[in-house]
């Protein structure tokens, strides 16, 4: 049985989310003072750079294991800089492990609450909301990435908040919901570059049906409904324009990980490492 979308309170969200909140907290608290992982200093250095130059988060030199020399961070892994801003309080407080991991725990709580609310927002009952939040915590990479200072949990939280607020906006059309959805959509792509794809998915979600014949009619009838998606796209474009570095390409060539030339290898890696290992992923793909 399904509930009527939008007929739940914040207390209901907390009641449904507490098993997942408890599970995540119990699992992560013992690792609150866990040493930083090998990739964590990259984002901590980014936070230190932001303190000195807030609009140049990746304008620092890093020596990585991809070659014998040292290059600028924006040439190694462009984008994905939002975590640097989130870690600024950690760096200002002395870059202690527990501060970074406590920040991640807060992001975990936000992601769980957003997931719970999204399930309820889509019309499912409380049992589904409880299970949905627990499944989020149980997904294989979730807790391991939450024990690092990397941006994956931040990106997850931003994406879930964006879709939950977008669902609320579609149902109720409150401008506070639309503003929150736009901000979250814009920040998600800055947290992890591949979440730029969330923007076209969000635009598609605003449709009432997937028939191509009805698409233009729906857009013309309620064009304003796509305002959060357009605003989120504009916000992300503005952030990229403000923080984008324009270094010497002769010294710092384009990244070996991103760009159109790496699209096929990145897609193959995504399917191999992230999609197909999930249970029933191939069955779902064949069914769709």
PDB file of C-alpha atoms in Angstrom:
ATOM      1  CA  UNK A   1       0.000   0.000   0.000  1.00  0.00           C
ATOM      2  CA  UNK A   2       1.159   3.534  -0.766  1.00  0.00           C
ATOM      3  CA  UNK A   3       0.667   6.757   1.167  1.00  0.00           C
ATOM      4  CA  UNK A   4      -0.463   9.987  -0.428  1.00  0.00           C
ATOM      5  CA  UNK A   5       2.689  11.896  -1.441  1.00  0.00           C
ATOM      6  CA  UNK A   6       3.454  14.915   0.730  1.00  0.00           C
ATOM      7  CA  UNK A   7       1.309  13.896   3.719  1.00  0.00           C
ATOM      8  CA  UNK A   8       4.095  13.198   6.193  1.00  0.00           C
ATOM      9  CA  UNK A   9       5.873  15.282   8.805  1.00  0.00           C
ATOM     10  CA  UNK A  10       9.488  15.760   9.837  1.00  0.00           C
ATOM     11  CA  UNK A  11       8.785  13.537  12.848  1.00  0.00           C
ATOM     12  CA  UNK A  12       7.706  10.748  10.489  1.00  0.00           C
ATOM     13  CA  UNK A  13      10.981  11.093   8.583  1.00  0.00           C
ATOM     14  CA  UNK A  14      12.977  10.832  11.821  1.00  0.00           C
ATOM     15  CA  UNK A  15      10.971   7.832  13.024  1.00  0.00           C
ATOM     16  CA  UNK A  16      11.594   6.007   9.735  1.00  0.00           C
ATOM     17  CA  UNK A  17      15.239   7.057   9.491  1.00  0.00           C
ATOM     18  CA  UNK A  18      16.406   6.171  13.001  1.00  0.00           C
ATOM     19  CA  UNK A  19      17.348   2.500  12.282  1.00  0.00           C
ATOM     20  CA  UNK A  20      19.625   3.588   9.439  1.00  0.00           C
ATOM     21  CA  UNK A  21      20.950   6.531  11.449  1.00  0.00           C
ATOM     22  CA  UNK A  22      21.741   4.203  14.350  1.00  0.00           C
ATOM     23  CA  UNK A  23      23.383   1.595  12.108  1.00  0.00           C
ATOM     24  CA  UNK A  24      25.587   4.144  10.343  1.00  0.00           C
ATOM     25  CA  UNK A  25      26.556   5.862  13.604  1.00  0.00           C
ATOM     26  CA  UNK A  26      27.441   2.615  15.376  1.00  0.00           C
ATOM     27  CA  UNK A  27      29.541   1.502  12.411  1.00  0.00           C
ATOM     28  CA  UNK A  28      31.382   4.811  11.951  1.00  0.00           C
ATOM     29  CA  UNK A  29      31.973   6.063  15.496  1.00  0.00           C
ATOM     30  CA  UNK A  30      34.725   3.482  16.248  1.00  0.00           C
ATOM     31  CA  UNK A  31      36.637   4.889  13.266  1.00  0.00           C
ATOM     32  CA  UNK A  32      36.253   8.537  14.231  1.00  0.00           C
ATOM     33  CA  UNK A  33      40.009   8.840  14.795  1.00  0.00           C
ATOM     34  CA  UNK A  34      40.983   6.585  11.894  1.00  0.00           C
ATOM     35  CA  UNK A  35      44.162   7.735  10.073  1.00  0.00           C
ATOM     36  CA  UNK A  36      43.672   9.533   6.797  1.00  0.00           C
ATOM     37  CA  UNK A  37      43.536   7.421   3.640  1.00  0.00           C
ATOM     38  CA  UNK A  38      46.043   7.843   0.801  1.00  0.00           C
ATOM     39  CA  UNK A  39      43.657  10.076  -1.201  1.00  0.00           C
ATOM     40  CA  UNK A  40      42.527  12.211   1.743  1.00  0.00           C
ATOM     41  CA  UNK A  41      45.519  14.641   1.732  1.00  0.00           C
ATOM     42  CA  UNK A  42      44.523  15.731  -1.781  1.00  0.00           C
ATOM     43  CA  UNK A  43      41.272  17.202  -0.482  1.00  0.00           C
ATOM     44  CA  UNK A  44      42.825  18.487   2.733  1.00  0.00           C
ATOM     45  CA  UNK A  45      45.451  20.330   0.689  1.00  0.00           C
ATOM     46  CA  UNK A  46      42.617  21.684  -1.436  1.00  0.00           C
ATOM     47  CA  UNK A  47      40.964  23.041   1.711  1.00  0.00           C
ATOM     48  CA  UNK A  48      44.235  24.743   2.689  1.00  0.00           C
ATOM     49  CA  UNK A  49      44.438  26.268  -0.786  1.00  0.00           C
ATOM     50  CA  UNK A  50      40.854  27.544  -0.479  1.00  0.00           C
ATOM     51  CA  UNK A  51      41.735  29.316   2.758  1.00  0.00           C
ATOM     52  CA  UNK A  52      44.439  31.231   0.879  1.00  0.00           C
ATOM     53  CA  UNK A  53      42.581  31.672  -2.435  1.00  0.00           C
ATOM     54  CA  UNK A  54      38.852  30.847  -2.191  1.00  0.00           C
ATOM     55  CA  UNK A  55      38.235  30.976  -5.951  1.00  0.00           C
ATOM     56  CA  UNK A  56      41.282  28.852  -6.862  1.00  0.00           C
ATOM     57  CA  UNK A  57      40.665  25.577  -5.021  1.00  0.00           C
ATOM     58  CA  UNK A  58      42.881  23.404  -7.249  1.00  0.00           C
ATOM     59  CA  UNK A  59      45.760  25.765  -8.007  1.00  0.00           C
ATOM     60  CA  UNK A  60      48.351  23.782  -6.079  1.00  0.00           C
ATOM     61  CA  UNK A  61      51.054  21.342  -7.088  1.00  0.00           C
ATOM     62  CA  UNK A  62      50.700  17.693  -6.229  1.00  0.00           C
ATOM     63  CA  UNK A  63      53.072  14.752  -6.665  1.00  0.00           C
ATOM     64  CA  UNK A  64      51.086  11.605  -7.436  1.00  0.00           C
ATOM     65  CA  UNK A  65      51.872   8.102  -8.553  1.00  0.00           C
ATOM     66  CA  UNK A  66      50.827   8.703 -12.163  1.00  0.00           C
ATOM     67  CA  UNK A  67      54.276   9.773 -13.289  1.00  0.00           C
ATOM     68  CA  UNK A  68      57.693  10.932 -12.182  1.00  0.00           C
ATOM     69  CA  UNK A  69      56.875  14.642 -12.053  1.00  0.00           C
ATOM     70  CA  UNK A  70      54.583  16.902 -10.046  1.00  0.00           C
ATOM     71  CA  UNK A  71      51.675  18.708 -11.707  1.00  0.00           C
ATOM     72  CA  UNK A  72      48.871  21.064 -10.803  1.00  0.00           C
ATOM     73  CA  UNK A  73      45.881  19.461  -9.147  1.00  0.00           C
ATOM     74  CA  UNK A  74      43.498  20.884 -11.748  1.00  0.00           C
ATOM     75  CA  UNK A  75      45.431  19.020 -14.447  1.00  0.00           C
ATOM     76  CA  UNK A  76      45.331  15.749 -12.539  1.00  0.00           C
ATOM     77  CA  UNK A  77      41.685  15.669 -11.471  1.00  0.00           C
ATOM     78  CA  UNK A  78      39.741  18.782 -12.564  1.00  0.00           C
ATOM     79  CA  UNK A  79      36.496  19.506 -10.765  1.00  0.00           C
ATOM     80  CA  UNK A  80      35.310  17.618  -7.669  1.00  0.00           C
ATOM     81  CA  UNK A  81      36.319  20.620  -5.551  1.00  0.00           C
ATOM     82  CA  UNK A  82      33.297  21.044  -3.283  1.00  0.00           C
ATOM     83  CA  UNK A  83      34.802  18.747  -0.652  1.00  0.00           C
ATOM     84  CA  UNK A  84      37.691  21.165  -0.264  1.00  0.00           C
ATOM     85  CA  UNK A  85      35.264  23.869   0.881  1.00  0.00           C
ATOM     86  CA  UNK A  86      33.533  21.442   3.250  1.00  0.00           C
ATOM     87  CA  UNK A  87      36.886  20.529   4.814  1.00  0.00           C
ATOM     88  CA  UNK A  88      37.901  24.142   5.486  1.00  0.00           C
ATOM     89  CA  UNK A  89      36.723  23.974   9.150  1.00  0.00           C
ATOM     90  CA  UNK A  90      38.733  20.760   9.572  1.00  0.00           C
ATOM     91  CA  UNK A  91      41.911  22.423   8.301  1.00  0.00           C
ATOM     92  CA  UNK A  92      41.311  25.553  10.350  1.00  0.00           C
ATOM     93  CA  UNK A  93      40.865  23.342  13.420  1.00  0.00           C
ATOM     94  CA  UNK A  94      44.208  21.615  12.944  1.00  0.00           C
ATOM     95  CA  UNK A  95      43.371  18.964  10.303  1.00  0.00           C
ATOM     96  CA  UNK A  96      42.613  16.331  12.932  1.00  0.00           C
ATOM     97  CA  UNK A  97      41.268  13.006  11.703  1.00  0.00           C
ATOM     98  CA  UNK A  98      38.243  13.074  13.983  1.00  0.00           C
ATOM     99  CA  UNK A  99      37.095  16.423  12.602  1.00  0.00           C
ATOM    100  CA  UNK A 100      37.098  15.187   9.007  1.00  0.00           C
ATOM    101  CA  UNK A 101      35.348  11.951   9.955  1.00  0.00           C
ATOM    102  CA  UNK A 102      32.768  13.774  12.064  1.00  0.00           C
ATOM    103  CA  UNK A 103      32.057  15.964   9.035  1.00  0.00           C
ATOM    104  CA  UNK A 104      31.492  12.810   7.002  1.00  0.00           C
ATOM    105  CA  UNK A 105      29.157  11.447   9.675  1.00  0.00           C
ATOM    106  CA  UNK A 106      27.047  14.606   9.436  1.00  0.00           C
ATOM    107  CA  UNK A 107      26.878  14.149   5.659  1.00  0.00           C
ATOM    108  CA  UNK A 108      25.839  10.528   6.197  1.00  0.00           C
ATOM    109  CA  UNK A 109      22.965  11.659   8.409  1.00  0.00           C
ATOM    110  CA  UNK A 110      21.846  14.181   5.782  1.00  0.00           C
ATOM    111  CA  UNK A 111      21.932  11.509   3.071  1.00  0.00           C
ATOM    112  CA  UNK A 112      19.895   9.082   5.199  1.00  0.00           C
ATOM    113  CA  UNK A 113      17.260  11.692   6.051  1.00  0.00           C
ATOM    114  CA  UNK A 114      17.006  12.761   2.412  1.00  0.00           C
ATOM    115  CA  UNK A 115      16.659   9.151   1.282  1.00  0.00           C
ATOM    116  CA  UNK A 116      13.932   8.483   3.834  1.00  0.00           C
ATOM    117  CA  UNK A 117      12.024  11.608   2.876  1.00  0.00           C
ATOM    118  CA  UNK A 118      12.388  10.818  -0.829  1.00  0.00           C
ATOM    119  CA  UNK A 119      10.867   7.359  -0.399  1.00  0.00           C
ATOM    120  CA  UNK A 120       7.926   8.849   1.489  1.00  0.00           C
ATOM    121  CA  UNK A 121       7.693  11.696  -1.018  1.00  0.00           C
ATOM    122  CA  UNK A 122       7.270   9.164  -3.834  1.00  0.00           C
ATOM    123  CA  UNK A 123       4.249   7.724  -2.049  1.00  0.00           C
ATOM    124  CA  UNK A 124       5.658   4.616  -0.387  1.00  0.00           C
ATOM    125  CA  UNK A 125       4.761   3.665   3.184  1.00  0.00           C
ATOM    126  CA  UNK A 126       6.867   3.820   6.346  1.00  0.00           C
ATOM    127  CA  UNK A 127       8.169   0.264   6.018  1.00  0.00           C
ATOM    128  CA  UNK A 128       9.543   1.047   2.573  1.00  0.00           C
ATOM    129  CA  UNK A 129      11.134   4.232   3.906  1.00  0.00           C
ATOM    130  CA  UNK A 130      12.860   2.314   6.712  1.00  0.00           C
ATOM    131  CA  UNK A 131      14.150  -0.353   4.331  1.00  0.00           C
ATOM    132  CA  UNK A 132      15.195   2.219   1.732  1.00  0.00           C
ATOM    133  CA  UNK A 133      17.343   4.106   4.236  1.00  0.00           C
ATOM    134  CA  UNK A 134      18.872   0.869   5.520  1.00  0.00           C
ATOM    135  CA  UNK A 135      19.686  -0.224   1.967  1.00  0.00           C
ATOM    136  CA  UNK A 136      21.486   3.066   1.401  1.00  0.00           C
ATOM    137  CA  UNK A 137      23.736   2.393   4.400  1.00  0.00           C
ATOM    138  CA  UNK A 138      24.196  -1.239   3.334  1.00  0.00           C
ATOM    139  CA  UNK A 139      25.344  -0.432  -0.213  1.00  0.00           C
ATOM    140  CA  UNK A 140      28.901  -1.753  -0.354  1.00  0.00           C
ATOM    141  CA  UNK A 141      30.837   1.533  -0.911  1.00  0.00           C
ATOM    142  CA  UNK A 142      28.766   3.705   1.439  1.00  0.00           C
ATOM    143  CA  UNK A 143      30.304   3.111   4.869  1.00  0.00           C
ATOM    144  CA  UNK A 144      33.897   2.632   3.600  1.00  0.00           C
ATOM    145  CA  UNK A 145      33.760   5.966   1.748  1.00  0.00           C
ATOM    146  CA  UNK A 146      32.185   7.580   4.815  1.00  0.00           C
ATOM    147  CA  UNK A 147      35.335   6.669   6.762  1.00  0.00           C
ATOM    148  CA  UNK A 148      37.512   8.788   4.438  1.00  0.00           C
ATOM    149  CA  UNK A 149      37.808  12.504   3.669  1.00  0.00           C
ATOM    150  CA  UNK A 150      36.825  11.991   0.029  1.00  0.00           C
ATOM    151  CA  UNK A 151      33.781  13.626  -1.621  1.00  0.00           C
ATOM    152  CA  UNK A 152      31.652  10.574  -2.449  1.00  0.00           C
ATOM    153  CA  UNK A 153      29.322  10.846   0.559  1.00  0.00           C
ATOM    154  CA  UNK A 154      29.045  14.602   0.006  1.00  0.00           C
ATOM    155  CA  UNK A 155      28.016  13.956  -3.596  1.00  0.00           C
ATOM    156  CA  UNK A 156      25.528  11.301  -2.484  1.00  0.00           C
ATOM    157  CA  UNK A 157      23.960  13.639   0.061  1.00  0.00           C
ATOM    158  CA  UNK A 158      23.752  16.511  -2.433  1.00  0.00           C
ATOM    159  CA  UNK A 159      22.148  14.289  -5.072  1.00  0.00           C
ATOM    160  CA  UNK A 160      19.580  12.836  -2.658  1.00  0.00           C
ATOM    161  CA  UNK A 161      18.672  16.274  -1.272  1.00  0.00           C
ATOM    162  CA  UNK A 162      18.343  17.579  -4.842  1.00  0.00           C
ATOM    163  CA  UNK A 163      15.952  14.821  -5.919  1.00  0.00           C
ATOM    164  CA  UNK A 164      13.950  14.934  -2.689  1.00  0.00           C
ATOM    165  CA  UNK A 165      13.487  18.689  -2.928  1.00  0.00           C
ATOM    166  CA  UNK A 166      12.693  18.369  -6.638  1.00  0.00           C
ATOM    167  CA  UNK A 167       9.992  15.827  -5.853  1.00  0.00           C
ATOM    168  CA  UNK A 168       8.606  18.207  -3.220  1.00  0.00           C
ATOM    169  CA  UNK A 169       8.664  21.070  -5.724  1.00  0.00           C
ATOM    170  CA  UNK A 170       6.862  19.001  -8.354  1.00  0.00           C
ATOM    171  CA  UNK A 171       4.133  18.084  -5.875  1.00  0.00           C
ATOM    172  CA  UNK A 172       3.662  21.397  -4.041  1.00  0.00           C
ATOM    173  CA  UNK A 173       5.415  24.145  -6.074  1.00  0.00           C
ATOM    174  CA  UNK A 174       6.749  26.023  -3.048  1.00  0.00           C
ATOM    175  CA  UNK A 175       9.576  28.326  -4.090  1.00  0.00           C
ATOM    176  CA  UNK A 176      11.647  27.395  -1.029  1.00  0.00           C
ATOM    177  CA  UNK A 177      11.593  23.803  -2.285  1.00  0.00           C
ATOM    178  CA  UNK A 178      12.568  24.905  -5.783  1.00  0.00           C
ATOM    179  CA  UNK A 179      15.449  27.011  -4.466  1.00  0.00           C
ATOM    180  CA  UNK A 180      16.782  24.136  -2.357  1.00  0.00           C
ATOM    181  CA  UNK A 181      16.531  21.781  -5.347  1.00  0.00           C
ATOM    182  CA  UNK A 182      18.380  24.234  -7.618  1.00  0.00           C
ATOM    183  CA  UNK A 183      21.203  24.789  -5.118  1.00  0.00           C
ATOM    184  CA  UNK A 184      21.605  21.056  -4.480  1.00  0.00           C
ATOM    185  CA  UNK A 185      21.571  20.236  -8.203  1.00  0.00           C
ATOM    186  CA  UNK A 186      24.256  22.828  -8.852  1.00  0.00           C
ATOM    187  CA  UNK A 187      26.445  21.701  -5.963  1.00  0.00           C
ATOM    188  CA  UNK A 188      26.124  17.990  -6.762  1.00  0.00           C
ATOM    189  CA  UNK A 189      27.962  18.390 -10.060  1.00  0.00           C
ATOM    190  CA  UNK A 190      30.683  20.345  -8.281  1.00  0.00           C
ATOM    191  CA  UNK A 191      31.057  17.617  -5.668  1.00  0.00           C
ATOM    192  CA  UNK A 192      31.552  14.870  -8.266  1.00  0.00           C
ATOM    193  CA  UNK A 193      31.798  15.685 -11.957  1.00  0.00           C
ATOM    194  CA  UNK A 194      29.695  12.744 -13.143  1.00  0.00           C
ATOM    195  CA  UNK A 195      26.701  14.154 -11.248  1.00  0.00           C
ATOM    196  CA  UNK A 196      26.362  16.728 -14.014  1.00  0.00           C
ATOM    197  CA  UNK A 197      24.246  13.956 -15.549  1.00  0.00           C
ATOM    198  CA  UNK A 198      21.774  14.514 -12.720  1.00  0.00           C
ATOM    199  CA  UNK A 199      20.595  17.685 -14.474  1.00  0.00           C
ATOM    200  CA  UNK A 200      19.091  16.001 -17.576  1.00  0.00           C
ATOM    201  CA  UNK A 201      17.699  13.257 -15.349  1.00  0.00           C
ATOM    202  CA  UNK A 202      16.065  15.914 -13.170  1.00  0.00           C
ATOM    203  CA  UNK A 203      14.579  17.564 -16.257  1.00  0.00           C
ATOM    204  CA  UNK A 204      13.191  14.206 -17.392  1.00  0.00           C
ATOM    205  CA  UNK A 205      11.750  13.579 -13.925  1.00  0.00           C
ATOM    206  CA  UNK A 206       9.645  16.731 -14.178  1.00  0.00           C
ATOM    207  CA  UNK A 207       7.680  15.229 -17.067  1.00  0.00           C
ATOM    208  CA  UNK A 208       4.375  13.552 -16.312  1.00  0.00           C
ATOM    209  CA  UNK A 209       4.935  11.027 -19.088  1.00  0.00           C
ATOM    210  CA  UNK A 210       7.696   9.812 -21.347  1.00  0.00           C
ATOM    211  CA  UNK A 211       5.809   9.989 -24.640  1.00  0.00           C
ATOM    212  CA  UNK A 212       7.727  12.170 -27.154  1.00  0.00           C
ATOM    213  CA  UNK A 213       4.409  13.472 -28.502  1.00  0.00           C
ATOM    214  CA  UNK A 214       3.483  14.880 -25.101  1.00  0.00           C
ATOM    215  CA  UNK A 215       6.902  16.310 -24.259  1.00  0.00           C
ATOM    216  CA  UNK A 216       6.577  19.706 -25.950  1.00  0.00           C
ATOM    217  CA  UNK A 217       2.986  20.061 -24.799  1.00  0.00           C
ATOM    218  CA  UNK A 218       3.996  19.490 -21.175  1.00  0.00           C
ATOM    219  CA  UNK A 219       6.881  21.949 -21.417  1.00  0.00           C
ATOM    220  CA  UNK A 220       4.718  24.670 -23.002  1.00  0.00           C
ATOM    221  CA  UNK A 221       1.938  24.135 -20.490  1.00  0.00           C
ATOM    222  CA  UNK A 222       4.155  24.415 -17.399  1.00  0.00           C
ATOM    223  CA  UNK A 223       7.543  25.746 -18.451  1.00  0.00           C
ATOM    224  CA  UNK A 224       8.070  27.373 -15.046  1.00  0.00           C
ATOM    225  CA  UNK A 225       8.103  23.894 -13.474  1.00  0.00           C
ATOM    226  CA  UNK A 226      11.620  23.389 -14.867  1.00  0.00           C
ATOM    227  CA  UNK A 227      12.935  26.530 -13.117  1.00  0.00           C
ATOM    228  CA  UNK A 228      14.957  24.612 -10.459  1.00  0.00           C
ATOM    229  CA  UNK A 229      16.682  22.534 -13.141  1.00  0.00           C
ATOM    230  CA  UNK A 230      17.544  25.608 -15.202  1.00  0.00           C
ATOM    231  CA  UNK A 231      18.688  27.495 -12.100  1.00  0.00           C
ATOM    232  CA  UNK A 232      20.779  24.527 -10.961  1.00  0.00           C
ATOM    233  CA  UNK A 233      22.430  24.342 -14.381  1.00  0.00           C
ATOM    234  CA  UNK A 234      23.178  28.073 -14.265  1.00  0.00           C
ATOM    235  CA  UNK A 235      24.588  27.782 -10.745  1.00  0.00           C
ATOM    236  CA  UNK A 236      26.894  24.922 -11.728  1.00  0.00           C
ATOM    237  CA  UNK A 237      28.060  26.808 -14.836  1.00  0.00           C
ATOM    238  CA  UNK A 238      28.776  29.893 -12.714  1.00  0.00           C
ATOM    239  CA  UNK A 239      30.737  27.878 -10.139  1.00  0.00           C
ATOM    240  CA  UNK A 240      32.806  26.234 -12.859  1.00  0.00           C
ATOM    241  CA  UNK A 241      33.480  29.596 -14.521  1.00  0.00           C
ATOM    242  CA  UNK A 242      34.581  31.190 -11.247  1.00  0.00           C
ATOM    243  CA  UNK A 243      36.810  28.332 -10.067  1.00  0.00           C
ATOM    244  CA  UNK A 244      38.155  27.090 -13.403  1.00  0.00           C
ATOM    245  CA  UNK A 245      41.929  27.304 -13.754  1.00  0.00           C
ATOM    246  CA  UNK A 246      43.571  28.275 -17.038  1.00  0.00           C
ATOM    247  CA  UNK A 247      47.098  26.989 -16.656  1.00  0.00           C
ATOM    248  CA  UNK A 248      49.806  26.456 -19.243  1.00  0.00           C
ATOM    249  CA  UNK A 249      48.763  23.332 -21.166  1.00  0.00           C
ATOM    250  CA  UNK A 250      52.346  22.794 -22.292  1.00  0.00           C
ATOM    251  CA  UNK A 251      53.350  22.347 -18.652  1.00  0.00           C
ATOM    252  CA  UNK A 252      50.057  20.946 -17.364  1.00  0.00           C
ATOM    253  CA  UNK A 253      48.313  18.905 -20.077  1.00  0.00           C
ATOM    254  CA  UNK A 254      44.608  17.988 -19.892  1.00  0.00           C
ATOM    255  CA  UNK A 255      43.679  15.422 -17.291  1.00  0.00           C
ATOM    256  CA  UNK A 256      44.376  11.783 -18.030  1.00  0.00           C
ATOM    257  CA  UNK A 257      41.084  10.867 -16.339  1.00  0.00           C
ATOM    258  CA  UNK A 258      38.474  13.199 -17.852  1.00  0.00           C
ATOM    259  CA  UNK A 259      37.589  14.746 -21.201  1.00  0.00           C
ATOM    260  CA  UNK A 260      35.908  13.441 -24.343  1.00  0.00           C
ATOM    261  CA  UNK A 261      38.927  11.293 -25.188  1.00  0.00           C
ATOM    262  CA  UNK A 262      38.399   9.288 -21.990  1.00  0.00           C
ATOM    263  CA  UNK A 263      34.637   8.842 -22.358  1.00  0.00           C
ATOM    264  CA  UNK A 264      34.721   5.195 -23.487  1.00  0.00           C
ATOM    265  CA  UNK A 265      37.229   4.010 -20.824  1.00  0.00           C
ATOM    266  CA  UNK A 266      35.338   5.890 -18.107  1.00  0.00           C
ATOM    267  CA  UNK A 267      32.011   4.409 -19.225  1.00  0.00           C
ATOM    268  CA  UNK A 268      33.509   0.907 -19.263  1.00  0.00           C
ATOM    269  CA  UNK A 269      34.975   1.459 -15.786  1.00  0.00           C
ATOM    270  CA  UNK A 270      31.638   2.760 -14.475  1.00  0.00           C
ATOM    271  CA  UNK A 271      29.733  -0.269 -15.761  1.00  0.00           C
ATOM    272  CA  UNK A 272      32.407  -2.714 -14.591  1.00  0.00           C
ATOM    273  CA  UNK A 273      32.990  -1.299 -11.097  1.00  0.00           C
ATOM    274  CA  UNK A 274      29.726   0.391 -10.152  1.00  0.00           C
ATOM    275  CA  UNK A 275      26.719  -0.861 -12.127  1.00  0.00           C
ATOM    276  CA  UNK A 276      27.020  -4.534 -12.994  1.00  0.00           C
ATOM    277  CA  UNK A 277      28.265  -5.740  -9.568  1.00  0.00           C
ATOM    278  CA  UNK A 278      24.972  -4.625  -8.016  1.00  0.00           C
ATOM    279  CA  UNK A 279      22.491  -7.482  -7.656  1.00  0.00           C
ATOM    280  CA  UNK A 280      19.993  -7.726 -10.510  1.00  0.00           C
ATOM    281  CA  UNK A 281      21.537  -4.789 -12.418  1.00  0.00           C
ATOM    282  CA  UNK A 282      21.719  -6.778 -15.657  1.00  0.00           C
ATOM    283  CA  UNK A 283      18.175  -8.079 -15.154  1.00  0.00           C
ATOM    284  CA  UNK A 284      16.884  -4.546 -14.607  1.00  0.00           C
ATOM    285  CA  UNK A 285      18.702  -3.290 -17.689  1.00  0.00           C
ATOM    286  CA  UNK A 286      17.299  -6.085 -19.855  1.00  0.00           C
ATOM    287  CA  UNK A 287      13.800  -5.500 -18.506  1.00  0.00           C
ATOM    288  CA  UNK A 288      13.965  -1.774 -19.310  1.00  0.00           C
TER     289      UNK A 288
END
